[in-house]
XYZ file of N, CA, C and O in Angstrom:
820
model
N 0.846 -1.195 0.000
C 0.000 0.000 0.000
C 0.884 1.249 0.000
O 1.443 1.614 1.031
N 1.021 1.908 -1.144
C 1.834 3.122 -1.189
C 1.279 4.202 -0.260
O 0.064 4.403 -0.153
N 2.194 4.868 0.396
C 1.853 5.976 1.293
C 2.949 7.015 1.141
O 4.130 6.665 1.117
N 2.563 8.275 1.004
C 3.590 9.280 0.800
C 3.050 10.688 0.826
O 1.974 10.962 1.374
N 3.807 11.581 0.192
C 3.482 13.014 0.256
C 3.843 13.684 -1.063
O 4.945 13.517 -1.580
N 2.890 14.428 -1.592
C 3.119 15.278 -2.761
C 3.199 16.730 -2.298
O 2.468 17.146 -1.391
N 4.066 17.512 -2.934
C 4.001 18.963 -2.781
C 3.270 19.531 -3.992
O 3.442 19.061 -5.122
N 2.439 20.523 -3.750
C 1.617 21.129 -4.797
C 2.015 22.588 -4.957
O 2.243 23.296 -3.966
N 2.111 23.041 -6.200
C 2.457 24.425 -6.457
C 1.769 24.905 -7.714
O 1.288 24.097 -8.530
N 1.695 26.197 -7.881
C 1.125 26.779 -9.094
C 2.045 26.435 -10.263
O 3.241 26.734 -10.221
N 1.517 25.794 -11.315
C 2.405 25.377 -12.412
C 2.977 26.540 -13.215
O 3.916 26.345 -13.987
N 2.443 27.740 -13.029
C 2.915 28.878 -13.818
C 3.988 29.685 -13.090
O 5.026 30.009 -13.676
N 3.752 30.007 -11.817
C 4.756 30.805 -11.095
C 5.404 30.043 -9.948
O 6.225 30.598 -9.224
N 5.012 28.763 -9.777
C 5.570 27.859 -8.776
C 5.323 28.329 -7.345
O 6.019 27.934 -6.415
N 4.312 29.155 -7.150
C 3.936 29.538 -5.795
C 3.436 28.309 -5.048
O 2.629 27.542 -5.581
N 3.902 28.061 -3.832
C 3.492 26.859 -3.105
C 2.015 26.890 -2.739
O 1.499 27.910 -2.280
N 1.346 25.748 -2.924
C -0.071 25.622 -2.604
C -0.323 24.690 -1.431
O -1.458 24.602 -0.958
N 0.708 23.986 -0.992
C 0.537 23.078 0.134
C 1.029 21.689 -0.183
O 1.854 21.487 -1.090
N 0.525 20.719 0.583
C 0.935 19.335 0.418
C -0.271 18.408 0.460
O -1.311 18.752 1.023
N -0.097 17.244 -0.135
C -1.135 16.204 -0.118
C -0.510 14.926 0.442
O 0.401 14.357 -0.161
N -0.981 14.508 1.601
C -0.502 13.305 2.275
C -1.449 12.164 1.909
O -2.638 12.222 2.251
N -0.960 11.146 1.235
C -1.851 10.171 0.613
C -1.489 8.741 0.978
O -0.378 8.425 1.405
N -2.474 7.876 0.748
C -2.245 6.433 0.699
C -3.221 5.859 -0.314
O -4.299 6.418 -0.549
N -2.830 4.769 -0.961
C -3.674 4.172 -1.993
C -3.411 2.677 -2.050
O -2.394 2.187 -1.547
N -4.335 1.951 -2.657
C -4.197 0.499 -2.704
C -4.998 -0.052 -3.872
O -6.107 0.425 -4.163
N -4.430 -1.041 -4.533
C -5.156 -1.776 -5.565
C -5.788 -3.013 -4.944
O -5.374 -3.495 -3.892
N -6.800 -3.521 -5.628
C -7.463 -4.743 -5.178
C -8.135 -5.417 -6.359
O -8.130 -4.896 -7.481
N -8.732 -6.582 -6.142
C -9.362 -7.311 -7.248
C -10.532 -6.562 -7.865
O -10.915 -6.839 -9.002
N -11.119 -5.629 -7.124
C -12.278 -4.910 -7.654
C -11.960 -3.478 -8.036
O -12.855 -2.739 -8.447
N -10.695 -3.049 -7.931
C -10.374 -1.690 -8.340
C -9.259 -1.056 -7.543
O -8.289 -1.724 -7.165
N -9.408 0.236 -7.240
C -8.355 1.039 -6.613
C -8.982 2.103 -5.740
O -10.011 2.694 -6.100
N -8.367 2.345 -4.573
C -8.856 3.421 -3.699
C -7.692 4.318 -3.302
O -6.600 3.832 -2.995
N -7.988 5.609 -3.280
C -7.007 6.638 -2.927
C -7.639 7.560 -1.897
O -8.767 8.048 -2.081
N -6.933 7.805 -0.801
C -7.389 8.780 0.189
C -6.235 9.715 0.506
O -5.062 9.318 0.472
N -6.556 10.962 0.816
C -5.502 11.915 1.134
C -6.028 13.028 2.033
O -7.238 13.281 2.107
N -5.084 13.672 2.679
C -5.353 14.838 3.521
C -4.528 15.994 2.974
O -3.326 15.854 2.724
N -5.174 17.136 2.792
C -4.527 18.301 2.195
C -4.176 19.316 3.271
O -4.969 19.577 4.186
N -2.992 19.893 3.145
C -2.572 20.971 4.038
C -2.122 22.164 3.214
O -1.610 22.016 2.096
N -2.309 23.363 3.748
C -1.888 24.575 3.079
C -0.422 24.868 3.309
O 0.275 24.145 4.029
N 0.097 25.944 2.729
C 1.515 26.300 2.914
C 1.908 26.491 4.373
O 3.068 26.271 4.737
N 0.947 26.885 5.207
C 1.239 27.076 6.623
C 1.153 25.791 7.423
O 1.469 25.777 8.618
N 0.691 24.702 6.790
C 0.579 23.419 7.469
C -0.801 23.102 7.985
O -1.038 21.991 8.477
N -1.739 24.049 7.903
C -3.091 23.805 8.382
C -3.892 22.930 7.437
O -3.654 22.896 6.224
N -4.856 22.204 7.998
C -5.702 21.307 7.209
C -6.602 22.117 6.286
O -7.260 23.058 6.708
N -6.630 21.743 4.984
C -7.446 22.468 4.010
C -8.460 21.598 3.285
O -9.322 22.118 2.586
N -8.398 20.276 3.424
C -9.377 19.444 2.732
C -8.940 17.999 2.655
O -7.956 17.584 3.276
N -9.685 17.235 1.866
C -9.400 15.809 1.725
C -9.933 15.295 0.398
O -10.792 15.917 -0.237
N -9.401 14.137 -0.010
C -9.811 13.454 -1.238
C -10.039 11.988 -0.903
O -9.237 11.374 -0.200
N -11.137 11.429 -1.413
C -11.420 9.998 -1.268
C -12.013 9.534 -2.592
O -13.121 9.920 -2.951
N -11.252 8.742 -3.334
C -11.658 8.302 -4.664
C -11.540 6.792 -4.766
O -10.493 6.229 -4.436
N -12.603 6.149 -5.227
C -12.606 4.704 -5.443
C -12.965 4.422 -6.896
O -13.977 4.916 -7.403
N -12.130 3.617 -7.563
C -12.378 3.203 -8.947
C -12.751 1.738 -8.992
O -12.316 0.950 -8.148
N -13.526 1.359 -10.024
C -13.759 -0.060 -10.233
C -12.625 -0.643 -11.073
O -11.652 0.041 -11.399
N -12.733 -1.912 -11.435
C -11.645 -2.587 -12.143
C -11.397 -2.001 -13.530
O -10.316 -2.195 -14.097
N -12.370 -1.281 -14.078
C -12.219 -0.670 -15.395
C -11.782 0.789 -15.315
O -11.629 1.449 -16.344
N -11.576 1.290 -14.106
C -11.131 2.662 -13.936
C -12.243 3.680 -13.819
O -11.990 4.884 -13.781
N -13.501 3.229 -13.720
C -14.622 4.151 -13.582
C -14.785 4.570 -12.121
O -14.555 3.764 -11.223
N -15.187 5.812 -11.872
C -15.310 6.278 -10.484
C -16.550 5.700 -9.799
O -17.682 6.077 -10.109
N -16.325 4.779 -8.872
C -17.428 4.249 -8.087
C -17.895 5.255 -7.046
O -19.088 5.341 -6.745
N -16.931 5.989 -6.482
C -17.287 6.954 -5.442
C -16.207 8.026 -5.364
O -15.021 7.719 -5.397
N -16.646 9.268 -5.273
C -15.738 10.394 -5.095
C -16.252 11.263 -3.963
O -17.449 11.572 -3.905
N -15.367 11.644 -3.077
C -15.707 12.618 -2.042
C -14.556 13.605 -1.894
O -13.432 13.205 -1.573
N -14.844 14.866 -2.167
C -13.870 15.949 -2.033
C -14.361 16.902 -0.956
O -15.557 17.210 -0.884
N -13.427 17.392 -0.150
C -13.771 18.358 0.889
C -12.744 19.485 0.904
O -11.543 19.243 0.808
N -13.249 20.712 1.019
C -12.420 21.867 1.329
C -13.018 22.528 2.567
O -13.928 21.980 3.190
N -12.508 23.691 2.929
C -12.980 24.323 4.155
C -14.470 24.646 4.118
O -15.157 24.542 5.137
N -14.986 25.007 2.927
C -16.366 25.488 2.851
C -17.251 24.720 1.889
O -18.438 25.037 1.775
N -16.708 23.731 1.200
C -17.509 22.997 0.216
C -17.141 21.524 0.242
O -16.041 21.144 0.642
N -18.064 20.702 -0.231
C -17.774 19.289 -0.419
C -18.552 18.772 -1.621
O -19.614 19.299 -1.976
N -18.003 17.766 -2.266
C -18.611 17.151 -3.446
C -18.633 15.643 -3.250
O -17.628 15.054 -2.809
N -19.749 15.033 -3.586
C -19.843 13.582 -3.644
C -20.349 13.209 -5.032
O -21.297 13.809 -5.525
N -19.699 12.234 -5.652
C -20.072 11.887 -7.007
C -19.771 10.443 -7.334
O -19.113 9.722 -6.567
N -20.251 10.019 -8.517
C -20.038 8.656 -8.999
C -20.380 8.609 -10.476
O -21.011 9.526 -11.021
N -19.967 7.516 -11.133
C -20.332 7.286 -12.530
C -21.758 6.760 -12.572
O -22.024 5.616 -12.223
N -22.686 7.615 -12.978
C -24.100 7.262 -13.063
C -24.734 8.135 -14.136
O -24.770 9.359 -13.997
N -25.222 7.512 -15.225
C -25.753 8.275 -16.361
C -24.726 9.306 -16.820
O -25.013 10.496 -16.919
N -23.522 8.849 -17.123
C -22.374 9.724 -17.314
C -21.703 9.849 -15.963
O -21.310 8.846 -15.368
N -21.623 11.062 -15.443
C -21.209 11.246 -14.048
C -22.230 12.141 -13.356
O -22.772 13.074 -13.950
N -22.478 11.836 -12.104
C -23.463 12.566 -11.305
C -22.812 12.972 -9.994
O -21.989 12.227 -9.447
N -23.178 14.135 -9.470
C -22.561 14.611 -8.243
C -23.527 15.515 -7.483
O -24.519 16.005 -8.019
N -23.203 15.707 -6.222
C -23.879 16.683 -5.368
C -22.806 17.563 -4.756
O -21.857 17.070 -4.147
N -22.950 18.861 -4.902
C -22.030 19.837 -4.316
C -22.779 20.621 -3.262
O -23.887 21.114 -3.516
N -22.186 20.758 -2.080
C -22.894 21.415 -0.994
C -21.913 22.038 -0.014
O -20.710 21.750 -0.043
N -22.434 22.889 0.851
C -21.659 23.405 1.966
C -21.678 22.358 3.076
O -22.506 21.446 3.070
N -20.787 22.445 4.064
C -20.736 21.419 5.112
C -22.045 21.250 5.873
O -22.358 20.156 6.341
N -22.838 22.330 5.989
C -24.105 22.226 6.709
C -25.214 21.620 5.866
O -26.277 21.283 6.385
N -24.987 21.468 4.575
C -25.992 20.872 3.704
C -27.131 21.790 3.331
O -28.175 21.332 2.852
N -26.950 23.102 3.499
C -28.041 24.040 3.225
C -28.096 24.477 1.769
O -29.119 25.005 1.325
N -27.024 24.283 1.033
C -26.979 24.785 -0.344
C -26.582 23.667 -1.305
O -25.706 23.844 -2.152
N -27.238 22.526 -1.181
C -26.907 21.376 -2.028
C -27.383 21.603 -3.457
O -28.499 22.070 -3.687
N -26.520 21.277 -4.407
C -26.849 21.369 -5.826
C -26.445 20.066 -6.495
O -25.302 19.633 -6.378
N -27.390 19.447 -7.198
C -27.099 18.226 -7.931
C -26.652 18.567 -9.344
O -27.079 19.570 -9.924
N -25.785 17.727 -9.880
C -25.321 17.935 -11.240
C -25.124 16.621 -11.962
O -24.941 15.572 -11.338
N -25.183 16.683 -13.281
C -24.963 15.504 -14.125
C -24.390 15.972 -15.448
O -24.734 17.045 -15.941
N -23.483 15.176 -16.017
C -22.890 15.526 -17.307
C -22.567 14.246 -18.069
O -22.237 13.221 -17.467
N -22.645 14.296 -19.394
C -22.288 13.127 -20.212
C -20.780 12.985 -20.330
O -20.206 13.072 -21.413
N -20.120 12.805 -19.205
C -18.668 12.664 -19.151
C -18.322 11.267 -18.656
O -19.175 10.538 -18.152
N -17.045 10.908 -18.740
C -16.626 9.555 -18.360
C -16.075 9.472 -16.950
O -16.063 8.395 -16.352
N -15.590 10.601 -16.411
C -14.968 10.551 -15.092
C -14.806 11.966 -14.576
O -15.237 12.944 -15.196
N -14.154 12.063 -13.403
C -13.895 13.348 -12.762
C -12.404 13.683 -12.858
O -11.562 12.816 -13.062
N -12.098 14.957 -12.656
C -10.713 15.373 -12.537
C -10.636 16.554 -11.580
O -11.663 17.059 -11.123
N -9.426 16.969 -11.256
C -9.228 18.057 -10.311
C -7.753 18.243 -10.031
O -6.894 17.774 -10.785
N -7.452 18.892 -8.899
C -6.067 19.225 -8.585
C -5.280 18.050 -8.035
O -4.051 18.044 -8.100
N -5.948 17.046 -7.489
C -5.240 15.941 -6.849
C -4.531 15.051 -7.863
O -5.080 14.763 -8.944
N -3.337 14.560 -7.533
C -2.670 13.575 -8.399
C -3.498 12.315 -8.610
O -3.307 11.611 -9.605
N -4.427 12.032 -7.707
C -5.279 10.850 -7.867
C -5.997 10.841 -9.199
O -6.186 9.775 -9.811
N -6.389 12.021 -9.677
C -7.163 12.077 -10.910
C -6.313 11.747 -12.139
O -6.841 11.280 -13.155
N -5.016 11.994 -12.079
C -4.135 11.620 -13.183
C -3.996 10.101 -13.268
O -4.051 9.520 -14.353
N -3.818 9.461 -12.116
C -3.772 7.994 -12.097
C -5.096 7.429 -12.597
O -5.130 6.473 -13.384
N -6.208 8.027 -12.156
C -7.526 7.532 -12.543
C -7.747 7.650 -14.049
O -8.284 6.734 -14.686
N -7.343 8.771 -14.648
C -7.527 8.944 -16.093
C -6.687 7.947 -16.880
O -7.145 7.358 -17.860
N -5.447 7.748 -16.441
C -4.584 6.778 -17.131
C -5.156 5.377 -17.021
O -5.104 4.595 -17.981
N -5.725 5.058 -15.857
C -6.314 3.737 -15.647
C -7.574 3.563 -16.484
O -7.837 2.491 -17.020
N -8.372 4.612 -16.604
C -9.607 4.545 -17.378
C -9.334 4.398 -18.871
O -9.946 3.572 -19.556
N -8.386 5.181 -19.385
C -8.158 5.240 -20.835
C -7.222 4.141 -21.333
O -7.416 3.612 -22.425
N -6.172 3.862 -20.581
C -5.187 2.839 -20.934
C -4.737 2.943 -22.392
O -4.851 1.981 -23.169
N -4.234 4.100 -22.806
C -3.795 4.229 -24.198
C -2.619 3.309 -24.486
O -1.772 3.050 -23.629
N -2.568 2.801 -25.708
C -1.482 1.919 -26.129
C -0.306 2.759 -26.614
O -0.496 3.840 -27.178
N 0.927 2.284 -26.409
C 2.094 3.043 -26.881
C 2.038 3.279 -28.381
O 1.786 2.355 -29.163
N 2.247 4.500 -28.797
C 2.261 4.836 -30.212
C 0.900 4.989 -30.847
O 0.809 5.380 -32.014
N -0.170 4.689 -30.132
C -1.516 4.814 -30.684
C -1.940 6.283 -30.700
O -1.406 7.105 -29.953
N -2.905 6.637 -31.551
C -3.402 8.017 -31.529
C -3.945 8.382 -30.153
O -4.392 7.518 -29.394
N -3.908 9.665 -29.828
C -4.378 10.129 -28.532
C -5.849 9.783 -28.340
O -6.648 9.824 -29.287
N -6.193 9.436 -27.121
C -7.568 9.098 -26.764
C -8.240 10.316 -26.163
O -7.755 10.904 -25.195
N -9.368 10.685 -26.720
C -10.100 11.861 -26.237
C -11.057 11.450 -25.125
O -11.689 10.384 -25.194
N -11.173 12.299 -24.108
C -12.046 11.990 -22.980
C -12.673 13.280 -22.460
O -12.032 14.321 -22.410
N -13.952 13.183 -22.096
C -14.645 14.313 -21.462
C -14.703 14.072 -19.965
O -15.096 12.990 -19.514
N -14.306 15.085 -19.185
C -14.213 14.979 -17.734
C -14.941 16.147 -17.082
O -15.102 17.205 -17.691
N -15.353 15.947 -15.842
C -15.891 17.043 -15.029
C -14.851 17.366 -13.962
O -14.446 16.485 -13.193
N -14.414 18.617 -13.944
C -13.358 19.047 -13.040
C -13.938 19.788 -11.842
O -14.877 20.584 -11.978
N -13.367 19.526 -10.663
C -13.699 20.258 -9.439
C -12.402 20.848 -8.891
O -11.532 20.104 -8.432
N -12.281 22.161 -8.949
C -11.048 22.815 -8.523
C -11.246 23.468 -7.158
O -12.259 24.136 -6.925
N -10.285 23.256 -6.244
C -10.371 23.939 -4.958
C -10.125 25.438 -5.146
O -9.505 25.834 -6.135
N -10.625 26.276 -4.229
C -11.265 25.899 -2.963
C -12.777 25.769 -3.021
O -13.371 25.271 -2.074
N -13.427 26.208 -4.120
C -14.899 26.220 -4.115
C -15.501 24.986 -4.777
O -16.703 24.759 -4.698
N -14.681 24.181 -5.466
C -15.132 22.916 -6.071
C -16.284 23.120 -7.046
O -17.197 22.290 -7.130
N -16.258 24.224 -7.787
C -17.285 24.454 -8.800
C -17.049 23.523 -9.985
O -15.915 23.385 -10.453
N -18.086 22.851 -10.505
C -17.891 21.905 -11.602
C -17.640 22.607 -12.939
O -18.217 23.655 -13.230
N -16.766 22.019 -13.736
C -16.500 22.508 -15.092
C -16.227 21.312 -15.988
O -15.413 20.438 -15.640
N -16.913 21.252 -17.108
C -16.711 20.156 -18.052
C -15.601 20.523 -19.028
O -15.566 21.634 -19.558
N -14.672 19.591 -19.241
C -13.561 19.850 -20.150
C -13.227 18.578 -20.940
O -13.606 17.473 -20.565
N -12.535 18.787 -22.039
C -12.104 17.683 -22.903
C -10.588 17.629 -22.932
O -9.915 18.654 -23.106
N -10.057 16.430 -22.776
C -8.619 16.201 -22.851
C -8.332 15.098 -23.866
O -9.214 14.312 -24.219
N -7.078 15.031 -24.296
C -6.596 13.929 -25.129
C -5.344 13.369 -24.482
O -4.409 14.121 -24.168
N -5.337 12.060 -24.255
C -4.214 11.376 -23.597
C -3.521 10.454 -24.590
O -4.175 9.706 -25.327
N -2.190 10.498 -24.594
C -1.386 9.592 -25.419
C -0.243 9.048 -24.569
O 0.364 9.782 -23.782
N 0.036 7.764 -24.710
C 1.174 7.141 -24.023
C 2.377 7.226 -24.951
O 2.437 6.552 -25.980
N 3.336 8.072 -24.591
C 4.487 8.300 -25.453
C 5.569 7.249 -25.280
O 6.426 7.091 -26.144
N 5.550 6.532 -24.167
C 6.556 5.495 -23.962
C 6.637 5.093 -22.511
O 6.021 5.694 -21.631
N 7.393 4.052 -22.263
C 7.602 3.538 -20.911
C 9.072 3.209 -20.728
O 9.747 2.789 -21.676
N 9.552 3.404 -19.517
C 10.928 3.074 -19.179
C 10.937 2.255 -17.894
O 10.168 2.524 -16.982
N 11.810 1.256 -17.847
C 11.940 0.430 -16.654
C 13.273 0.731 -15.982
O 14.329 0.698 -16.623
N 13.199 1.021 -14.679
C 14.385 1.383 -13.918
C 14.607 0.367 -12.801
O 13.649 -0.045 -12.134
N 15.842 -0.060 -12.578
C 16.106 -0.968 -11.450
C 16.019 -0.217 -10.125
O 16.486 0.911 -10.011
N 15.419 -0.837 -9.119
C 15.348 -0.262 -7.772
C 15.651 -1.367 -6.760
O 15.730 -2.547 -7.117
N 15.793 -0.984 -5.511
C 16.079 -1.956 -4.460
C 14.945 -2.956 -4.275
O 15.170 -4.068 -3.806
N 13.726 -2.556 -4.644
C 12.574 -3.444 -4.479
C 12.140 -4.103 -5.787
O 11.080 -4.716 -5.846
N 12.970 -3.982 -6.834
C 12.653 -4.607 -8.115
C 12.487 -3.581 -9.217
O 12.567 -2.370 -8.972
N 12.241 -4.029 -10.450
C 12.094 -3.100 -11.575
C 10.889 -2.171 -11.383
O 9.834 -2.597 -10.905
N 11.060 -0.913 -11.768
C 9.998 0.090 -11.683
C 9.744 0.624 -13.083
O 10.634 1.188 -13.713
N 8.520 0.441 -13.578
C 8.150 0.908 -14.904
C 7.458 2.254 -14.799
O 6.484 2.411 -14.056
N 7.977 3.223 -15.533
C 7.434 4.576 -15.532
C 6.824 4.844 -16.907
O 7.501 4.706 -17.939
N 5.546 5.215 -16.915
C 4.842 5.538 -18.150
C 4.835 7.049 -18.354
O 4.581 7.816 -17.416
N 5.120 7.465 -19.595
C 5.178 8.880 -19.938
C 3.967 9.222 -20.817
O 3.851 8.733 -21.949
N 3.090 10.059 -20.287
C 1.873 10.440 -21.009
C 1.975 11.880 -21.491
O 2.554 12.741 -20.821
N 1.378 12.131 -22.650
C 1.168 13.488 -23.146
C -0.319 13.801 -22.993
O -1.175 13.045 -23.454
N -0.606 14.912 -22.335
C -1.996 15.295 -22.075
C -2.254 16.655 -22.709
O -1.532 17.623 -22.441
N -3.281 16.742 -23.559
C -3.650 17.984 -24.232
C -5.000 18.463 -23.718
O -5.959 17.684 -23.650
N -5.067 19.738 -23.367
C -6.340 20.383 -23.081
C -6.918 20.840 -24.419
O -6.352 21.719 -25.072
N -8.027 20.252 -24.819
C -8.542 20.507 -26.162
C -9.250 21.851 -26.278
O -9.570 22.273 -27.386
N -9.482 22.512 -25.157
C -10.083 23.850 -25.199
C -9.015 24.923 -25.349
O -9.154 25.842 -26.159
N -7.942 24.803 -24.592
C -6.916 25.847 -24.587
C -5.723 25.515 -25.480
O -4.930 26.402 -25.808
N -5.567 24.248 -25.847
C -4.405 23.831 -26.616
C -3.171 23.604 -25.771
O -2.110 23.271 -26.307
N -3.287 23.766 -24.455
C -2.142 23.565 -23.575
C -1.766 22.092 -23.530
O -2.629 21.212 -23.454
N -0.471 21.811 -23.557
C 0.034 20.434 -23.556
C 1.034 20.272 -22.414
O 1.836 21.161 -22.157
N 0.949 19.132 -21.722
C 1.916 18.875 -20.673
C 2.181 17.384 -20.564
O 1.491 16.564 -21.179
N 3.201 17.048 -19.795
C 3.619 15.660 -19.611
C 3.298 15.193 -18.200
O 3.375 15.964 -17.242
N 2.945 13.914 -18.106
C 2.649 13.280 -16.826
C 3.438 11.985 -16.753
O 3.420 11.185 -17.697
N 4.135 11.752 -15.646
C 4.933 10.544 -15.462
C 4.339 9.754 -14.294
O 4.270 10.267 -13.171
N 3.922 8.526 -14.578
C 3.227 7.702 -13.591
C 3.904 6.347 -13.492
O 4.218 5.726 -14.511
N 4.128 5.897 -12.270
C 4.615 4.539 -12.009
C 3.557 3.814 -11.197
O 3.316 4.170 -10.044
N 2.899 2.848 -11.806
C 1.832 2.130 -11.114
C 0.718 3.060 -10.720
O 0.058 3.657 -11.575
N 0.508 3.239 -9.403
C -0.556 4.136 -8.946
C 0.000 5.372 -8.242
O -0.668 5.967 -7.397
N 1.224 5.766 -8.621
C 1.855 6.955 -8.028
C 2.319 7.886 -9.143
O 2.968 7.443 -10.107
N 2.000 9.163 -9.020
C 2.473 10.181 -9.967
C 3.874 10.604 -9.554
O 4.087 11.078 -8.436
N 4.826 10.447 -10.448
C 6.201 10.856 -10.159
C 6.440 12.323 -10.469
O 7.201 12.994 -9.774
N 5.798 12.823 -11.508
C 5.952 14.230 -11.875
C 4.823 14.637 -12.800
O 4.393 13.861 -13.655
N 4.333 15.860 -12.610
C 3.295 16.456 -13.445
C 3.276 17.943 -13.146
O 3.828 18.378 -12.129
N 2.686 18.754 -14.006
C 2.644 20.190 -13.728
C 1.997 20.488 -12.378
O 0.890 20.047 -12.088
N 2.701 21.210 -11.538
C 2.182 21.581 -10.237
C 2.255 20.501 -9.185
O 1.785 20.699 -8.059
N 2.867 19.348 -9.505
C 2.897 18.207 -8.590
C 4.309 17.637 -8.528
O 4.918 17.377 -9.563
N 4.817 17.438 -7.319
C 6.102 16.780 -7.133
C 5.970 15.748 -6.021
O 5.426 16.037 -4.954
N 6.455 14.551 -6.274
C 6.462 13.506 -5.256
C 7.641 13.758 -4.322
O 8.791 13.672 -4.732
N 7.350 14.041 -3.058
C 8.395 14.377 -2.094
C 8.807 13.186 -1.237
O 9.949 13.099 -0.795
N 7.882 12.272 -0.983
C 8.173 11.165 -0.076
C 7.294 9.981 -0.440
O 6.112 10.152 -0.751
N 7.873 8.776 -0.414
C 7.127 7.557 -0.701
C 7.671 6.451 0.194
O 8.845 6.097 0.112
N 6.809 5.908 1.061
C 7.262 4.954 2.055
C 7.364 3.517 1.524
O 8.059 2.702 2.099
N 6.635 3.217 0.441
C 6.682 1.880 -0.138
C 6.503 1.986 -1.639
O 5.977 2.996 -2.136
N 6.920 0.972 -2.417
C 6.848 1.081 -3.876
C 5.416 1.222 -4.383
O 4.462 0.789 -3.708
N 5.246 1.802 -5.560
C 3.911 1.884 -6.142
C 3.306 0.507 -6.376
O 4.014 -0.469 -6.595
N 1.989 0.436 -6.313
C 1.293 -0.795 -6.676
C 1.190 -0.874 -8.199
O 1.131 0.143 -8.887
N 1.168 -2.089 -8.713
C 1.093 -2.291 -10.164
C -0.323 -2.689 -10.551
O -0.959 -3.507 -9.901
N -0.820 -2.065 -11.621
C -2.080 -2.466 -12.209
C -1.826 -3.576 -13.215
O -0.779 -3.637 -13.846
N -2.791 -4.453 -13.385
C -2.699 -5.471 -14.416
C -2.833 -4.810 -15.770
O -3.786 -4.062 -16.032
N -1.884 -5.019 -16.643
C -1.921 -4.403 -17.969
C -2.807 -5.192 -18.909
O -2.823 -6.380 -18.860
């Protein structure tokens, strides 16, 4: 069960946004990721709880920030409820999308698991619903994912395969790279892996 810490920063000016302390695990029925978010000062700012099925579809999503929370799942596309902690301003939403995305590295692993692009194949287009902190307002966006290659590196605990993805935002034309080993993001815009207590778990290819 991988457990570790990501540092988060603004991908444009590298201003620190805090840290994400996570643990995740694969199983015969899918994958679960939980994390606790802290701000630059170290105070608690939110949490992430994401469960995928064996095909990479979101069985359950729960996001929390100081003033908002979202619960969602893959149902008639994707369906969610966004509300304040007291439950007084609940709003339901639905979109013909395949999954969710957001600031957490969990969503990059989830997208790669859902799409599973083949090396050298044309980019796979996907529609996602994004929830960005701190207000977690929903936004539908389209991305294209391509697997540019994989590299295997020797480690003390055995070979480690790192997949290199190219991700395009089809609305803005922005392109970036994501490096994933199993169920851990090694590098991505605004995300750096600072600490990992055990090796990444491997998904069945």
